[in-house]
Amino acid sequence: MRDMGYRIRLPSELTEQEEFISRYSNYFNTFEVKVKDNITSASCVQNIMTLAKKYLVTIPSFHIIKDALYNQQSLEKSKIFFQALEKAESDLPIVLVTHYIPKKEYNSELPKQIGNSNFILALENIEVDEDVLDYLDGLKYAATTLGAKICLDIGHLLYSVSKCEENETYILGKIANDVWWKENIVEFHLHDFDSQGCHLNIGRGNINLRLIASFINIFPNARIIFETTIDDLSVQGVAEVKMFEEELTQYDNPRDF
Ligand SMILES: [Zn+2]
């Protein structure tokens, strides 16, 4: 089965973290931890990795600070987190996600450190309100320059496509038919969207599940992280992931692009 789970915020208390992760792992095989100030201490990072290895079937990923590569303060904090993570676990190919915004001065120091480790840096697309293809080209260029991979946020992408009144099949086809994207997408973020915004539960907005399932099936090795707003992961979360798994099985047609 493909790795699928949720983006989670962990409590700072180590025992509460164990309660959360042990319960969570009954339902899902991976998660993405949002790195907040409350979990950057070395003991906390160590605890998360110990618990992840104890309970999860596969490796987790981390969403580091979104402006980590172009904001000095965020860079410094992220370097501390990176060092703590490397100390806790240096062997696994853990994905570290951060955002790409055009026209920023990207600092290559952290990407270099990550490049010299077993971890994988992944740049994520954000919401844009003009020229989606131009933004994607910039993302591809930045990732190539920094030696990073891609976390493709489907919700952000399709919300942007609809806001810019562009054609979603055409844009997805540009990605699906480009070898570079095929080789470099390591993770998907998934959430529904409507004209008001993103991060809706799947099925609550305008997402075309058939199209998305066929698209994601072109990338069989990329993990899927749900970024929806579900309160009860053990019931609604399980149902959401199961529903999407069924869509993936039902719609497997790369010719759609
Ligand atoms: Zn995302």
mmCIF file of N, CA, C and O in Angstrom, residues 13-71:
data_model
loop_
_atom_site.group_PDB
_atom_site.id
_atom_site.type_symbol
_atom_site.label_atom_id
_atom_site.label_comp_id
_atom_site.label_asym_id
_atom_site.label_seq_id
_atom_site.Cartn_x
_atom_site.Cartn_y
_atom_site.Cartn_z
ATOM 1 N N GLU A 13 4.451 17.857 25.183
ATOM 2 C CA GLU A 13 4.736 16.875 26.238
ATOM 3 C C GLU A 13 5.114 15.519 25.641
ATOM 4 O O GLU A 13 4.367 14.968 24.819
ATOM 5 N N LEU A 14 6.256 14.978 26.076
ATOM 6 C CA LEU A 14 6.729 13.730 25.488
ATOM 7 C C LEU A 14 5.754 12.564 25.695
ATOM 8 O O LEU A 14 5.541 11.752 24.799
ATOM 9 N N THR A 15 5.144 12.483 26.890
ATOM 10 C CA THR A 15 4.201 11.378 27.125
ATOM 11 C C THR A 15 2.935 11.547 26.288
ATOM 12 O O THR A 15 2.374 10.578 25.790
ATOM 13 N N GLU A 16 2.501 12.796 26.136
ATOM 14 C CA GLU A 16 1.322 13.040 25.281
ATOM 15 C C GLU A 16 1.639 12.688 23.821
ATOM 16 O O GLU A 16 0.778 12.223 23.084
ATOM 17 N N GLN A 17 2.890 12.917 23.423
ATOM 18 C CA GLN A 17 3.286 12.554 22.056
ATOM 19 C C GLN A 17 3.156 11.052 21.864
ATOM 20 O O GLN A 17 2.669 10.583 20.849
ATOM 21 N N GLU A 18 3.568 10.284 22.876
ATOM 22 C CA GLU A 18 3.467 8.833 22.747
ATOM 23 C C GLU A 18 2.007 8.391 22.678
ATOM 24 O O GLU A 18 1.652 7.546 21.856
ATOM 25 N N GLU A 19 1.169 9.001 23.525
ATOM 26 C CA GLU A 19 -0.260 8.664 23.475
ATOM 27 C C GLU A 19 -0.814 8.928 22.083
ATOM 28 O O GLU A 19 -1.527 8.110 21.505
ATOM 29 N N PHE A 20 -0.482 10.094 21.541
ATOM 30 C CA PHE A 20 -1.007 10.475 20.225
ATOM 31 C C PHE A 20 -0.519 9.511 19.137
ATOM 32 O O PHE A 20 -1.308 8.954 18.382
ATOM 33 N N ILE A 21 0.801 9.308 19.081
ATOM 34 C CA ILE A 21 1.370 8.524 17.972
ATOM 35 C C ILE A 21 0.956 7.049 18.066
ATOM 36 O O ILE A 21 0.661 6.417 17.058
ATOM 37 N N SER A 22 0.876 6.508 19.277
ATOM 38 C CA SER A 22 0.489 5.093 19.395
ATOM 39 C C SER A 22 -0.954 4.910 18.916
ATOM 40 O O SER A 22 -1.273 3.927 18.256
ATOM 41 N N ARG A 23 -1.826 5.881 19.247
ATOM 42 C CA ARG A 23 -3.221 5.789 18.799
ATOM 43 C C ARG A 23 -3.309 5.986 17.280
ATOM 44 O O ARG A 23 -3.958 5.233 16.556
ATOM 45 N N TYR A 24 -2.625 7.022 16.796
ATOM 46 C CA TYR A 24 -2.641 7.375 15.366
ATOM 47 C C TYR A 24 -2.206 6.188 14.499
ATOM 48 O O TYR A 24 -2.775 5.919 13.448
ATOM 49 N N SER A 25 -1.182 5.468 14.990
ATOM 50 C CA SER A 25 -0.598 4.402 14.176
ATOM 51 C C SER A 25 -1.527 3.193 14.021
ATOM 52 O O SER A 25 -1.251 2.295 13.236
ATOM 53 N N ASN A 26 -2.629 3.168 14.773
ATOM 54 C CA ASN A 26 -3.622 2.111 14.535
ATOM 55 C C ASN A 26 -4.323 2.303 13.197
ATOM 56 O O ASN A 26 -4.922 1.373 12.663
ATOM 57 N N TYR A 27 -4.284 3.524 12.690
ATOM 58 C CA TYR A 27 -5.085 3.848 11.505
ATOM 59 C C TYR A 27 -4.276 4.196 10.254
ATOM 60 O O TYR A 27 -4.752 4.031 9.145
ATOM 61 N N PHE A 28 -3.090 4.772 10.446
ATOM 62 C CA PHE A 28 -2.325 5.267 9.291
ATOM 63 C C PHE A 28 -0.875 4.812 9.401
ATOM 64 O O PHE A 28 -0.380 4.598 10.491
ATOM 65 N N ASN A 29 -0.197 4.753 8.227
ATOM 66 C CA ASN A 29 1.175 4.237 8.277
ATOM 67 C C ASN A 29 2.254 5.315 8.213
ATOM 68 O O ASN A 29 3.435 5.025 8.300
ATOM 69 N N THR A 30 1.844 6.579 8.047
ATOM 70 C CA THR A 30 2.848 7.654 8.086
ATOM 71 C C THR A 30 2.185 8.955 8.512
ATOM 72 O O THR A 30 0.955 9.048 8.607
ATOM 73 N N PHE A 31 2.990 9.976 8.786
ATOM 74 C CA PHE A 31 2.449 11.317 9.052
ATOM 75 C C PHE A 31 3.487 12.361 8.687
ATOM 76 O O PHE A 31 4.667 12.032 8.461
ATOM 77 N N GLU A 32 3.040 13.606 8.607
ATOM 78 C CA GLU A 32 3.967 14.719 8.425
ATOM 79 C C GLU A 32 3.825 15.635 9.635
ATOM 80 O O GLU A 32 2.724 16.095 9.935
ATOM 81 N N VAL A 33 4.925 15.854 10.332
ATOM 82 C CA VAL A 33 4.876 16.694 11.525
ATOM 83 C C VAL A 33 5.136 18.141 11.144
ATOM 84 O O VAL A 33 6.112 18.441 10.448
ATOM 85 N N LYS A 34 4.257 19.007 11.586
ATOM 86 C CA LYS A 34 4.489 20.426 11.366
ATOM 87 C C LYS A 34 5.490 20.884 12.424
ATOM 88 O O LYS A 34 5.232 20.777 13.620
ATOM 89 N N VAL A 35 6.634 21.390 11.984
ATOM 90 C CA VAL A 35 7.681 21.764 12.931
ATOM 91 C C VAL A 35 7.383 23.152 13.488
ATOM 92 O O VAL A 35 7.494 24.155 12.797
ATOM 93 N N LYS A 36 6.954 23.173 14.736
ATOM 94 C CA LYS A 36 6.693 24.419 15.444
ATOM 95 C C LYS A 36 7.775 24.568 16.506
ATOM 96 O O LYS A 36 8.463 23.604 16.837
ATOM 97 N N ASP A 37 7.855 25.777 17.089
ATOM 98 C CA ASP A 37 8.875 26.008 18.117
ATOM 99 C C ASP A 37 8.805 24.994 19.254
ATOM 100 O O ASP A 37 9.818 24.655 19.850
ATOM 101 N N ASN A 38 7.585 24.486 19.531
ATOM 102 C CA ASN A 38 7.436 23.584 20.687
ATOM 103 C C ASN A 38 8.081 22.221 20.498
ATOM 104 O O ASN A 38 8.198 21.459 21.436
ATOM 105 N N ILE A 39 8.489 21.893 19.276
ATOM 106 C CA ILE A 39 9.083 20.551 19.106
ATOM 107 C C ILE A 39 10.506 20.570 18.548
ATOM 108 O O ILE A 39 10.980 19.563 18.061
ATOM 109 N N THR A 40 11.182 21.714 18.622
ATOM 110 C CA THR A 40 12.520 21.743 18.010
ATOM 111 C C THR A 40 13.632 21.324 18.976
ATOM 112 O O THR A 40 14.776 21.174 18.557
ATOM 113 N N SER A 41 13.327 21.143 20.273
ATOM 114 C CA SER A 41 14.400 20.763 21.191
ATOM 115 C C SER A 41 14.902 19.359 20.825
ATOM 116 O O SER A 41 14.139 18.530 20.319
ATOM 117 N N ALA A 42 16.191 19.125 21.099
ATOM 118 C CA ALA A 42 16.807 17.857 20.702
ATOM 119 C C ALA A 42 16.084 16.666 21.321
ATOM 120 O O ALA A 42 15.849 15.652 20.658
ATOM 121 N N SER A 43 15.665 16.793 22.603
ATOM 122 C CA SER A 43 15.005 15.659 23.268
ATOM 123 C C SER A 43 13.656 15.366 22.623
ATOM 124 O O SER A 43 13.246 14.210 22.494
ATOM 125 N N CYS A 44 12.984 16.423 22.197
ATOM 126 C CA CYS A 44 11.678 16.251 21.575
ATOM 127 C C CYS A 44 11.807 15.599 20.190
ATOM 128 O O CYS A 44 11.063 14.667 19.861
ATOM 129 N N VAL A 45 12.766 16.058 19.409
ATOM 130 C CA VAL A 45 12.970 15.484 18.072
ATOM 131 C C VAL A 45 13.369 14.012 18.204
ATOM 132 O O VAL A 45 12.865 13.143 17.489
ATOM 133 N N GLN A 46 14.241 13.750 19.181
ATOM 134 C CA GLN A 46 14.653 12.360 19.442
ATOM 135 C C GLN A 46 13.443 11.497 19.792
ATOM 136 O O GLN A 46 13.279 10.381 19.296
ATOM 137 N N ASN A 47 12.580 12.047 20.656
ATOM 138 C CA ASN A 47 11.382 11.307 21.077
ATOM 139 C C ASN A 47 10.475 10.998 19.882
ATOM 140 O O ASN A 47 9.980 9.879 19.740
ATOM 141 N N ILE A 48 10.269 11.983 19.008
ATOM 142 C CA ILE A 48 9.390 11.777 17.853
ATOM 143 C C ILE A 48 9.932 10.654 16.975
ATOM 144 O O ILE A 48 9.192 9.770 16.536
ATOM 145 N N MET A 49 11.238 10.667 16.733
ATOM 146 C CA MET A 49 11.810 9.628 15.865
ATOM 147 C C MET A 49 11.757 8.251 16.534
ATOM 148 O O MET A 49 11.503 7.251 15.877
ATOM 149 N N THR A 50 11.990 8.213 17.846
ATOM 150 C CA THR A 50 11.891 6.933 18.558
ATOM 151 C C THR A 50 10.470 6.378 18.441
ATOM 152 O O THR A 50 10.264 5.200 18.133
ATOM 153 N N LEU A 51 9.482 7.257 18.642
ATOM 154 C CA LEU A 51 8.089 6.826 18.568
ATOM 155 C C LEU A 51 7.703 6.429 17.139
ATOM 156 O O LEU A 51 6.995 5.447 16.924
ATOM 157 N N ALA A 52 8.193 7.219 16.179
ATOM 158 C CA ALA A 52 7.868 6.913 14.780
ATOM 159 C C ALA A 52 8.383 5.521 14.421
ATOM 160 O O ALA A 52 7.692 4.734 13.787
ATOM 161 N N LYS A 53 9.612 5.229 14.875
ATOM 162 C CA LYS A 53 10.185 3.913 14.548
ATOM 163 C C LYS A 53 9.493 2.792 15.323
ATOM 164 O O LYS A 53 9.363 1.680 14.832
ATOM 165 N N LYS A 54 9.031 3.120 16.524
ATOM 166 C CA LYS A 54 8.360 2.112 17.348
ATOM 167 C C LYS A 54 6.970 1.782 16.790
ATOM 168 O O LYS A 54 6.566 0.630 16.771
ATOM 169 N N TYR A 55 6.261 2.798 16.331
ATOM 170 C CA TYR A 55 4.842 2.583 15.994
ATOM 171 C C TYR A 55 4.502 2.607 14.501
ATOM 172 O O TYR A 55 3.550 1.961 14.074
ATOM 173 N N LEU A 56 5.210 3.396 13.712
ATOM 174 C CA LEU A 56 4.782 3.544 12.320
ATOM 175 C C LEU A 56 5.327 2.423 11.453
ATOM 176 O O LEU A 56 6.371 1.853 11.734
ATOM 177 N N VAL A 57 4.618 2.157 10.365
ATOM 178 C CA VAL A 57 5.104 1.149 9.424
ATOM 179 C C VAL A 57 6.183 1.763 8.537
ATOM 180 O O VAL A 57 7.146 1.117 8.160
ATOM 181 N N THR A 58 6.015 3.036 8.180
ATOM 182 C CA THR A 58 6.982 3.701 7.305
ATOM 183 C C THR A 58 7.494 4.982 7.960
ATOM 184 O O THR A 58 7.059 5.346 9.042
ATOM 185 N N ILE A 59 8.387 5.657 7.256
ATOM 186 C CA ILE A 59 9.019 6.833 7.874
ATOM 187 C C ILE A 59 8.146 8.084 7.751
ATOM 188 O O ILE A 59 7.431 8.264 6.776
ATOM 189 N N PRO A 60 8.209 8.942 8.751
ATOM 190 C CA PRO A 60 7.431 10.180 8.704
ATOM 191 C C PRO A 60 8.162 11.250 7.897
ATOM 192 O O PRO A 60 9.313 11.053 7.485
ATOM 193 N N SER A 61 7.485 12.349 7.626
ATOM 194 C CA SER A 61 8.174 13.507 7.046
ATOM 195 C C SER A 61 7.946 14.710 7.964
ATOM 196 O O SER A 61 7.133 14.641 8.884
ATOM 197 N N PHE A 62 8.669 15.772 7.707
ATOM 198 C CA PHE A 62 8.543 16.977 8.534
ATOM 199 C C PHE A 62 8.304 18.190 7.646
ATOM 200 O O PHE A 62 8.965 18.338 6.610
ATOM 201 N N HIS A 63 7.356 19.017 8.048
ATOM 202 C CA HIS A 63 7.150 20.287 7.352
ATOM 203 C C HIS A 63 7.916 21.340 8.134
ATOM 204 O O HIS A 63 7.469 21.787 9.184
ATOM 205 N N ILE A 64 9.105 21.699 7.635
ATOM 206 C CA ILE A 64 9.905 22.694 8.345
ATOM 207 C C ILE A 64 9.321 24.086 8.075
ATOM 208 O O ILE A 64 8.368 24.220 7.308
ATOM 209 N N ILE A 65 9.864 25.117 8.684
ATOM 210 C CA ILE A 65 9.263 26.456 8.574
ATOM 211 C C ILE A 65 9.171 26.854 7.098
ATOM 212 O O ILE A 65 10.078 26.582 6.317
ATOM 213 N N LYS A 66 8.027 27.474 6.737
ATOM 214 C CA LYS A 66 7.753 27.655 5.312
ATOM 215 C C LYS A 66 8.720 28.613 4.607
ATOM 216 O O LYS A 66 8.925 28.503 3.408
ATOM 217 N N ASP A 67 9.326 29.549 5.368
ATOM 218 C CA ASP A 67 10.269 30.463 4.711
ATOM 219 C C ASP A 67 11.720 30.140 5.104
ATOM 220 O O ASP A 67 12.594 31.006 5.092
ATOM 221 N N ALA A 68 11.964 28.865 5.420
ATOM 222 C CA ALA A 68 13.279 28.453 5.934
ATOM 223 C C ALA A 68 14.443 28.777 4.996
ATOM 224 O O ALA A 68 15.566 28.962 5.442
ATOM 225 N N LEU A 69 14.173 28.858 3.700
ATOM 226 C CA LEU A 69 15.290 29.019 2.760
ATOM 227 C C LEU A 69 15.570 30.471 2.361
ATOM 228 O O LEU A 69 16.518 30.742 1.635
ATOM 229 N N TYR A 70 14.717 31.393 2.792
ATOM 230 C CA TYR A 70 14.990 32.783 2.403
ATOM 231 C C TYR A 70 14.778 33.801 3.530
ATOM 232 O O TYR A 70 14.824 35.002 3.305
ATOM 233 N N ASN A 71 14.540 33.304 4.745
ATOM 234 C CA ASN A 71 14.407 34.196 5.892
ATOM 235 C C ASN A 71 15.459 33.765 6.919
ATOM 236 O O ASN A 71 15.460 32.615 7.364
#
